[in-house]
Tab-separated table of C-alpha atoms in Angstrom:
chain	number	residue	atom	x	y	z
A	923	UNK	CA	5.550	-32.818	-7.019
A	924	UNK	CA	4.940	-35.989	-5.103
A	925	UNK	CA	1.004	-37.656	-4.322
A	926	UNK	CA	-0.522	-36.676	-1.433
A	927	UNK	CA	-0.692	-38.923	1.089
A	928	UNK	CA	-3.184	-39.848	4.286
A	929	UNK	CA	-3.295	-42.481	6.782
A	930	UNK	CA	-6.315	-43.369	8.854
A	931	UNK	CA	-6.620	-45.127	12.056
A	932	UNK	CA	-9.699	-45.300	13.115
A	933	UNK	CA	-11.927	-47.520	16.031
A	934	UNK	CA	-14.865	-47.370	17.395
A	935	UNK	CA	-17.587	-49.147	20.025
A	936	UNK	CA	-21.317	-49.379	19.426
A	937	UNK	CA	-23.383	-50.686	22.322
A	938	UNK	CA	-27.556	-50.988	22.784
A	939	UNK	CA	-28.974	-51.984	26.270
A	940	UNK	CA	-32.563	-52.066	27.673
A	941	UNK	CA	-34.379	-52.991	24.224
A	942	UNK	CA	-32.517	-50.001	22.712
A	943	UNK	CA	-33.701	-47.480	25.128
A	944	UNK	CA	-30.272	-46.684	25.498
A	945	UNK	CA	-27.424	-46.858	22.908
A	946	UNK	CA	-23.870	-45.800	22.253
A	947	UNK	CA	-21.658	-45.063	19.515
A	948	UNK	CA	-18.268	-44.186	20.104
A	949	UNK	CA	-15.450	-43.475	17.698
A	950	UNK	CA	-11.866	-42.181	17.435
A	951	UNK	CA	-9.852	-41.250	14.319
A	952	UNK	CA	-6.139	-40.189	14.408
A	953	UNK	CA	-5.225	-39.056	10.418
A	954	UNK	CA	-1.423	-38.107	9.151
A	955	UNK	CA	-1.871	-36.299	5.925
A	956	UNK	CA	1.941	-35.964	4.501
A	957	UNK	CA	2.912	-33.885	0.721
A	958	UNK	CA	-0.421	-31.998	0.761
A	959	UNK	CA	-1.053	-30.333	-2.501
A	960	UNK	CA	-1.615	-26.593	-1.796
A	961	UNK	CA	-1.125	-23.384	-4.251
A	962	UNK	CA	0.257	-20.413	-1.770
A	963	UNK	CA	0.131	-16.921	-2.956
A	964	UNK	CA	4.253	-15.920	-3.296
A	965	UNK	CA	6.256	-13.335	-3.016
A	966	UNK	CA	6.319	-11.549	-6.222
A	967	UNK	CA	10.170	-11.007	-5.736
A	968	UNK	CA	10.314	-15.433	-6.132
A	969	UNK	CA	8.903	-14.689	-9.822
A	970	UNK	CA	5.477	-16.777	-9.113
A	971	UNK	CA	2.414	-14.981	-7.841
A	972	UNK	CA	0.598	-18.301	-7.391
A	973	UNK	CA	3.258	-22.086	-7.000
A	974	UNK	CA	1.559	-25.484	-6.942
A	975	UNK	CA	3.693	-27.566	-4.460
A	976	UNK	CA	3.439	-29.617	-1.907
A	977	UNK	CA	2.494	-28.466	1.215
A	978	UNK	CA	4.202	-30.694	4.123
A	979	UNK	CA	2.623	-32.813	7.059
A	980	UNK	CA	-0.938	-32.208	8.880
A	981	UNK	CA	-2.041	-34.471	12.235
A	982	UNK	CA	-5.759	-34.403	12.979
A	983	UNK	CA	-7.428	-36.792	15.838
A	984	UNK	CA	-10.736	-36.721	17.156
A	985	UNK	CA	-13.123	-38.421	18.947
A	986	UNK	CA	-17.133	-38.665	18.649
A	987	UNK	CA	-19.451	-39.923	21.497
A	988	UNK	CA	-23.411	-40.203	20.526
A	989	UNK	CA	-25.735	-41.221	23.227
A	990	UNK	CA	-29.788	-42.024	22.375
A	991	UNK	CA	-32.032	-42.333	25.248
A	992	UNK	CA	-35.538	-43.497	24.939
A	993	UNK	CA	-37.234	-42.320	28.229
A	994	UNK	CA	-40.660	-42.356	27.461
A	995	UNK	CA	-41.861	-45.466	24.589
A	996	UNK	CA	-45.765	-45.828	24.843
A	997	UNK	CA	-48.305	-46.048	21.815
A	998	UNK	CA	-50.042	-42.129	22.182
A	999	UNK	CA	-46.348	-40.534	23.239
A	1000	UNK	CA	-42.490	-40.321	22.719
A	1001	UNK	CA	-39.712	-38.843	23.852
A	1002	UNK	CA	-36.116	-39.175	22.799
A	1003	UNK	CA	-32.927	-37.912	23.636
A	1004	UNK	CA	-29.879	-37.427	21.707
A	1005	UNK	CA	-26.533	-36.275	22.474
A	1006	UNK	CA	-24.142	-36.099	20.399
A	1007	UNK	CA	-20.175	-34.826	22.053
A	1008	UNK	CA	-17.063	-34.093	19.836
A	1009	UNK	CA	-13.707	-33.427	20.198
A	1010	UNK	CA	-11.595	-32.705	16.931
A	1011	UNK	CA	-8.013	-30.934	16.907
A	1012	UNK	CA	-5.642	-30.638	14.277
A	1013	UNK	CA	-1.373	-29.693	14.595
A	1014	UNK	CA	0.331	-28.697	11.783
A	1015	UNK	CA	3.704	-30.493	11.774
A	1016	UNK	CA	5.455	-28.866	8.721
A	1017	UNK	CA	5.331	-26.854	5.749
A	1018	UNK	CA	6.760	-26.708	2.389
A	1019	UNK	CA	10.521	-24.501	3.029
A	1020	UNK	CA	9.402	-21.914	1.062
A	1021	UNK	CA	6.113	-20.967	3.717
A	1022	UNK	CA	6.727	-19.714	7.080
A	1023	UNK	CA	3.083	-19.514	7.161
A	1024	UNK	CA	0.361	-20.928	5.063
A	1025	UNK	CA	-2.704	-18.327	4.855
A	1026	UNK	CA	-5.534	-17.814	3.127
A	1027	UNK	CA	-4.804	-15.243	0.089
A	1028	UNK	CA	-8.000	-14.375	-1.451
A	1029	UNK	CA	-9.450	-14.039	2.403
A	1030	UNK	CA	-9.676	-10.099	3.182
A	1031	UNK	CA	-7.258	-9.218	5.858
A	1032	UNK	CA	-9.132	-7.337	8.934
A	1033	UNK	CA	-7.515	-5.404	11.578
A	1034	UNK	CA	-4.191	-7.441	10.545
A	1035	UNK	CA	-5.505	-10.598	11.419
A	1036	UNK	CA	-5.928	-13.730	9.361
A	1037	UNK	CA	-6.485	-17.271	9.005
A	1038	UNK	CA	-3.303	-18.708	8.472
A	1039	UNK	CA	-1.471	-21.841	9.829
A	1040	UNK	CA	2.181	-22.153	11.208
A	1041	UNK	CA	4.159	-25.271	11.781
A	1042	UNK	CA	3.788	-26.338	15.616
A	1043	UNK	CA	0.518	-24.888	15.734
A	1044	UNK	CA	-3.305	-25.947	15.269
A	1045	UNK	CA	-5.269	-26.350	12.037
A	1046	UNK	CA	-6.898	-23.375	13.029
A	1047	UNK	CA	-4.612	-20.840	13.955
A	1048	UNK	CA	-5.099	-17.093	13.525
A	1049	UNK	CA	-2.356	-15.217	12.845
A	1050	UNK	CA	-1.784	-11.321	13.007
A	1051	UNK	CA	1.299	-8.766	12.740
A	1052	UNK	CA	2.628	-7.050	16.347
A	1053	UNK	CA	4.388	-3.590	16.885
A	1054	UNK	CA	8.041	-3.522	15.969
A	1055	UNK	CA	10.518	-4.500	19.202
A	1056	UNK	CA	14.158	-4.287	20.379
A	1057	UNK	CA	15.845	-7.557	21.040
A	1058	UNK	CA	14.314	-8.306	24.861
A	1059	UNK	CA	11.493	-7.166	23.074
A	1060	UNK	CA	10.171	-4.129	24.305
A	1061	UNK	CA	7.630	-2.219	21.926
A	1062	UNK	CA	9.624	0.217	19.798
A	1063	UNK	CA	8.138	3.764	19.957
A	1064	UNK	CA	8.533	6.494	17.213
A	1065	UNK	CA	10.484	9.648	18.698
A	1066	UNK	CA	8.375	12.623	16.577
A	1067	UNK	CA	4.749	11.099	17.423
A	1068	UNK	CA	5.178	9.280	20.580
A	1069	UNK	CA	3.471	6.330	18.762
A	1070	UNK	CA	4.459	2.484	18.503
A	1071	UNK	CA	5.820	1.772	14.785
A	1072	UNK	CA	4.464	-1.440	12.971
A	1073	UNK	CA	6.398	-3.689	13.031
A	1074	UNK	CA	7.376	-6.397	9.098
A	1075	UNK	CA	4.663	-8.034	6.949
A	1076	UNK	CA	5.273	-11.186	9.653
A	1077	UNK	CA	2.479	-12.654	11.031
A	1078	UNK	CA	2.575	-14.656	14.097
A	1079	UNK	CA	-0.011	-17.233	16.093
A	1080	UNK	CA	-2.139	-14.870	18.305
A	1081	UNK	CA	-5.055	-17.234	18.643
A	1082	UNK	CA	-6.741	-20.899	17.527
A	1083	UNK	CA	-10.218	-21.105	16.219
A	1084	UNK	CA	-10.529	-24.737	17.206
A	1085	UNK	CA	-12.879	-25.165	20.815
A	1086	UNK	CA	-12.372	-27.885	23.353
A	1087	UNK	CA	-15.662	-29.337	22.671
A	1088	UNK	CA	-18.848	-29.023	20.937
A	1089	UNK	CA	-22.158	-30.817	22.174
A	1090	UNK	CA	-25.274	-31.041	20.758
A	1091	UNK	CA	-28.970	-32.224	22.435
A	1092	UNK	CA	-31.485	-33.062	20.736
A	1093	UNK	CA	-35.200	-33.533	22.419
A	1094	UNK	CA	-37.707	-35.487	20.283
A	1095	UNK	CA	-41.477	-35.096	21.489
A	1096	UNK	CA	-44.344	-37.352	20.120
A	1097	UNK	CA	-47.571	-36.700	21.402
A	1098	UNK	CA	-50.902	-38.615	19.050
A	1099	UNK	CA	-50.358	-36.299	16.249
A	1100	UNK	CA	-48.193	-33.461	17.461
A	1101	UNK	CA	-44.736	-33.612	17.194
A	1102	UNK	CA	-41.980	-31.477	18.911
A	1103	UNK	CA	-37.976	-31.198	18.293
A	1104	UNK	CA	-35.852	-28.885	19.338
A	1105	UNK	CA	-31.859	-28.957	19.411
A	1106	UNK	CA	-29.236	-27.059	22.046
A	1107	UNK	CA	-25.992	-26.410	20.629
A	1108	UNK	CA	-22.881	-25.717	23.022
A	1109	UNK	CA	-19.893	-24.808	22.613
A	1110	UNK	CA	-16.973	-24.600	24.428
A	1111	UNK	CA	-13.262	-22.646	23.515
A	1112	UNK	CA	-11.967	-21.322	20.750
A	1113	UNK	CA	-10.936	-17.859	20.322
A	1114	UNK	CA	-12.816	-15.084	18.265
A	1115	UNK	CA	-11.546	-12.203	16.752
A	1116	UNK	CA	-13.844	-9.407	17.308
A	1117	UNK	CA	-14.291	-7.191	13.765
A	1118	UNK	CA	-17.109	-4.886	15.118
A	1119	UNK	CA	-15.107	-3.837	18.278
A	1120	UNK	CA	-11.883	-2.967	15.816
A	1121	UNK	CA	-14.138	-1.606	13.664
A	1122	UNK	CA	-15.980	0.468	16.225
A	1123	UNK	CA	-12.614	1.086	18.426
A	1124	UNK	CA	-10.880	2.594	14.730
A	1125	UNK	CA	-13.335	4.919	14.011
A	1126	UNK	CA	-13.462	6.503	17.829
A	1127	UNK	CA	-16.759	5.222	18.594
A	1128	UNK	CA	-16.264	2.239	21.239
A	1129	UNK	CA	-16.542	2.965	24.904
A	1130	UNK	CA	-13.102	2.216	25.256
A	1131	UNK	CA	-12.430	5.637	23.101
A	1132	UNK	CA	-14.381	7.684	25.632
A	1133	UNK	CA	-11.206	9.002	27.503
A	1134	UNK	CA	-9.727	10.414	24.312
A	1135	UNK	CA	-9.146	13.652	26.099
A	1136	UNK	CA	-7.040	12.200	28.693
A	1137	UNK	CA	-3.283	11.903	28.234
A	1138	UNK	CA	-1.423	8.787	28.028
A	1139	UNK	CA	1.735	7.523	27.198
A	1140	UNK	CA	2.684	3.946	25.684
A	1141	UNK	CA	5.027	1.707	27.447
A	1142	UNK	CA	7.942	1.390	25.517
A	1143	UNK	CA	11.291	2.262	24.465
A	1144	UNK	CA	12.506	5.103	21.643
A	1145	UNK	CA	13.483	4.175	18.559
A	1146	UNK	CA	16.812	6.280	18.672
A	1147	UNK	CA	19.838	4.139	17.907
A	1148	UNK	CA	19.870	3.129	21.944
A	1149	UNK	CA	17.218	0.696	21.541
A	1150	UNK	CA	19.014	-1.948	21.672
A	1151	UNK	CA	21.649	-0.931	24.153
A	1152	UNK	CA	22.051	-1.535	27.856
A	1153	UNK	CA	19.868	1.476	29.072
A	1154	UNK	CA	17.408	2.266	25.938
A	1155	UNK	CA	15.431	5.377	26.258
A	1156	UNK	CA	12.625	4.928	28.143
A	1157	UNK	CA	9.423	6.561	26.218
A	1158	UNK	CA	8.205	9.520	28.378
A	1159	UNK	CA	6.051	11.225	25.528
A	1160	UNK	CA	2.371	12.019	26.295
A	1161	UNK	CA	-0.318	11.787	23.609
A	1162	UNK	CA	-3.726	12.904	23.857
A	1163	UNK	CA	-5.984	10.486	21.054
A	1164	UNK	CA	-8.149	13.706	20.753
A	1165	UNK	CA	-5.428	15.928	19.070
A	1166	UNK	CA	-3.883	12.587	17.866
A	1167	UNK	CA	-5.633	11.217	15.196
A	1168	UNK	CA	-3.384	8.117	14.318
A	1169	UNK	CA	-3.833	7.076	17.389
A	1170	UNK	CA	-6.544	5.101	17.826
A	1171	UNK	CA	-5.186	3.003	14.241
A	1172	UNK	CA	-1.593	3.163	14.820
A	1173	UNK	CA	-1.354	2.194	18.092
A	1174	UNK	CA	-3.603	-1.302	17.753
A	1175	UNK	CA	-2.575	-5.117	17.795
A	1176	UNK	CA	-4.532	-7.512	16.017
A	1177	UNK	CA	-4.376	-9.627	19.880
A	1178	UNK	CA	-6.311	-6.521	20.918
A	1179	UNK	CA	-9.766	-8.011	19.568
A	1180	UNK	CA	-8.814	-11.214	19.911
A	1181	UNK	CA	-11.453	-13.159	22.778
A	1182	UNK	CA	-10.076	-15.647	24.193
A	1183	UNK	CA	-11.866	-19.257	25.517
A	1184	UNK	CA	-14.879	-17.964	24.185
A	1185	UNK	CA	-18.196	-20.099	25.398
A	1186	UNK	CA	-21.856	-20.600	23.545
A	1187	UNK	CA	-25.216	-22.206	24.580
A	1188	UNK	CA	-27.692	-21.883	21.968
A	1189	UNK	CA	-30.718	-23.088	21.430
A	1190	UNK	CA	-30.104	-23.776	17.986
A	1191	UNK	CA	-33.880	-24.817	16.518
A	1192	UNK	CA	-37.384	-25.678	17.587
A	1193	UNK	CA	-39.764	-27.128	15.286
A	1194	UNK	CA	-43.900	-27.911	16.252
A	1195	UNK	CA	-45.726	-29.818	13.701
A	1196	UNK	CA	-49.254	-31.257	13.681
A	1197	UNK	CA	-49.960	-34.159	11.455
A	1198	UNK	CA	-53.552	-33.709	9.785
A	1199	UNK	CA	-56.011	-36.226	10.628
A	1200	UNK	CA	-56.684	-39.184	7.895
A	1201	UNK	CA	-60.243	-38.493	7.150
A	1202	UNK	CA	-58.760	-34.998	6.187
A	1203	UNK	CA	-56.365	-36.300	3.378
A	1204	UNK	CA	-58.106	-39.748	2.175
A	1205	UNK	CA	-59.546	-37.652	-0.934
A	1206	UNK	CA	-56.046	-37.196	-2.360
A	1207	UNK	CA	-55.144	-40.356	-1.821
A	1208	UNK	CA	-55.604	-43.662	0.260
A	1209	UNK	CA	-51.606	-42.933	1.404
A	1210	UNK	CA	-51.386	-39.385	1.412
A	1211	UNK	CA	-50.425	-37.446	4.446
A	1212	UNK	CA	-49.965	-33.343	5.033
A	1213	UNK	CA	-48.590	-31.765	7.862
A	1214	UNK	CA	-48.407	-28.205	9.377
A	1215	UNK	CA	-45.413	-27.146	11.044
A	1216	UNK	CA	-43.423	-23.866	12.359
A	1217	UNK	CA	-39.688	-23.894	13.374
A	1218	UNK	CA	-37.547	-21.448	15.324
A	1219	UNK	CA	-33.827	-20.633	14.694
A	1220	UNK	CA	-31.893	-18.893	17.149
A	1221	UNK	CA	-33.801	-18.624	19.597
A	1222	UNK	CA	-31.443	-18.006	22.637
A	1223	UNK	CA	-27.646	-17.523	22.936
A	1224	UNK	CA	-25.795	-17.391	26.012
A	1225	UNK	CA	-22.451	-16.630	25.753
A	1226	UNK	CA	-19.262	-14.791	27.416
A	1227	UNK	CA	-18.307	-13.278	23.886
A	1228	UNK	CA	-18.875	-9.422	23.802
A	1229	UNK	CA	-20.215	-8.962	20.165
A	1230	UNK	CA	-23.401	-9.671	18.889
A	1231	UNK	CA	-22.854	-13.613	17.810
A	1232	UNK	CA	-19.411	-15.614	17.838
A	1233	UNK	CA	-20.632	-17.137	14.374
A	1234	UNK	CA	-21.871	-14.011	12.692
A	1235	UNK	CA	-18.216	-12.385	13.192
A	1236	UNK	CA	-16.502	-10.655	10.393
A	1237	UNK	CA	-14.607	-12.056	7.795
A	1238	UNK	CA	-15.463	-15.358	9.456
A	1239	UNK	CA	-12.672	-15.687	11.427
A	1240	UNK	CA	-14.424	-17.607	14.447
């Protein structure tokens, strides 16, 4: 075991104009994290079920940009604007030799999908098993059912977590004694595996089971010694879902529910609050204040996801 090491570069401008009406604060970081200390879960087969060691090399940069804007400053009524933008990705450059993949044991493993990383790929990669292939890898198809056949325990990158960019705006309202806030959250990329489509899709009631009836067969070649031949057999066997039942779980990739370059504008919060006159509180004490208020959460979503809320997914894999 070695000690973990990190080394931080970091900048940053902060500029005020026009009495402060209108400020910026900008900042970068770029961080190289090498010998992280990480405890995998093994393979029982290596004699350890859980290994202390350390864990390789990490790169995360970023940058921050917020923006205040005073538009309105006058004695009965306020108004300020916020804005805060960030931009944050992460590349794992190695592992320890042992790991082809670092993932998250004790997480519960939905669909075959999980949150795992893979050297060359992002801090937040998702990672997921695939049907078994031939060598110019067409999808290997069992000869009895007419079904693809799953493919090792190997789990490879089928999606990143991480989006492009998240902004956040936050209006401030000051009217005599009322105040108003309320904050719109956006978000922009990142992928999104969706558990209640699997879940619904497994169990034959999705939309997308509706043809069950009709018979299909799945590209692909037979698994019948000539798979990896010059001329494999091409699969030419029909199967109906309805008189199928493996169907609708055998024949799934994790990629299936994966969403890709998924978007969200939410209005994340709105608060109202009404600060009680003086002559109301100067009997419990010559300081004392009380306010009323009522806040919001959630209050619109607009997005291209086709669940019910990107950050509300199962097994939190968003």
């Amino acid at each position: 075991m070695k000690a973990e090491k990190t080394r931080d570069f970091e900048t940053g401008l902060e500029l005020a104009l026009l009495d402060r009406r209108l400020t910026f604060d900008f900042s970068y970081f770029n961080r190289l994290s090498t010998g992280q200390i990480i405890m995998p879960r093994l393979s029982y087969g290596s004699g350890f079920v859980l290994r202390m060691m350390n864990g390789g090399e990490v790169k995360t940069y970023g940058t921050e940009l917020q923006t205040t804007i005073n538009p309105i400053r006058r004695d009965n009524l306020k108004w300020d604007l916020t804005f805060n933008f960030t931009q944050y990705k992460g590349k794992v450059l190695s592992l320890a030799e042992d790991l082809p993949e670092l993932y998250e044991s004790d997480t519960q493993v939905l669909g075959g999908v999980r949150s795992g990383v893979v050297p060359g790929y992002s801090i937040g990669t998702l990672t997921g098993t695939r049907f078994k292939r031939n060598d110019r890898g067409d999808v290997l198809i069992n000869a009895q059912t007419g079904l693809p056949i799953a493919g090792t325990d190997r789990y490879y990158p089928i999606g990143d977590r991480i989006p492009d960019f998240t902004l956040g705006i936050v209006n401030k309202l000051t009217y005599k004694d009322f105040y108003l806030t309320f904050l719109w959250d956006w978000r922009k990329g990142g992928d999104v595996l969706n558990g209640l489509d699997y879940r619904l899709y497994i169990n034959g009631m999705s939309s997308k089971t509706l043809n069950r009836e009709e018979p299909r067969v799945i590209a692909g070649v037979l698994e019948d010694g000539l798979q990896n031949s010059e001329n494999p057999t091409i699969n030419r066997i029909a199967v109906t879902p309805y008189s199928s039942s493996g169907y609708y779980t055998v024949n799934t990739e994790p990629q299936m529910f994966i969403e890709k370059d998924i978007y969200t504008v939410r209005l994340r919060d709105v608060t109202l609050r009404y600060n009680l006159p003086k002559h109301l509180t100067r009997k419990i004490g010559a300081q004392a204040g009380l306010s009323v208020f009522v806040t919001a959460t959630d209050v619109f979503l607009f997005t291209n996801y086709t669940g019910l809320d990107p950050e509300s997914n199962m097994n939190t894999l968003a």
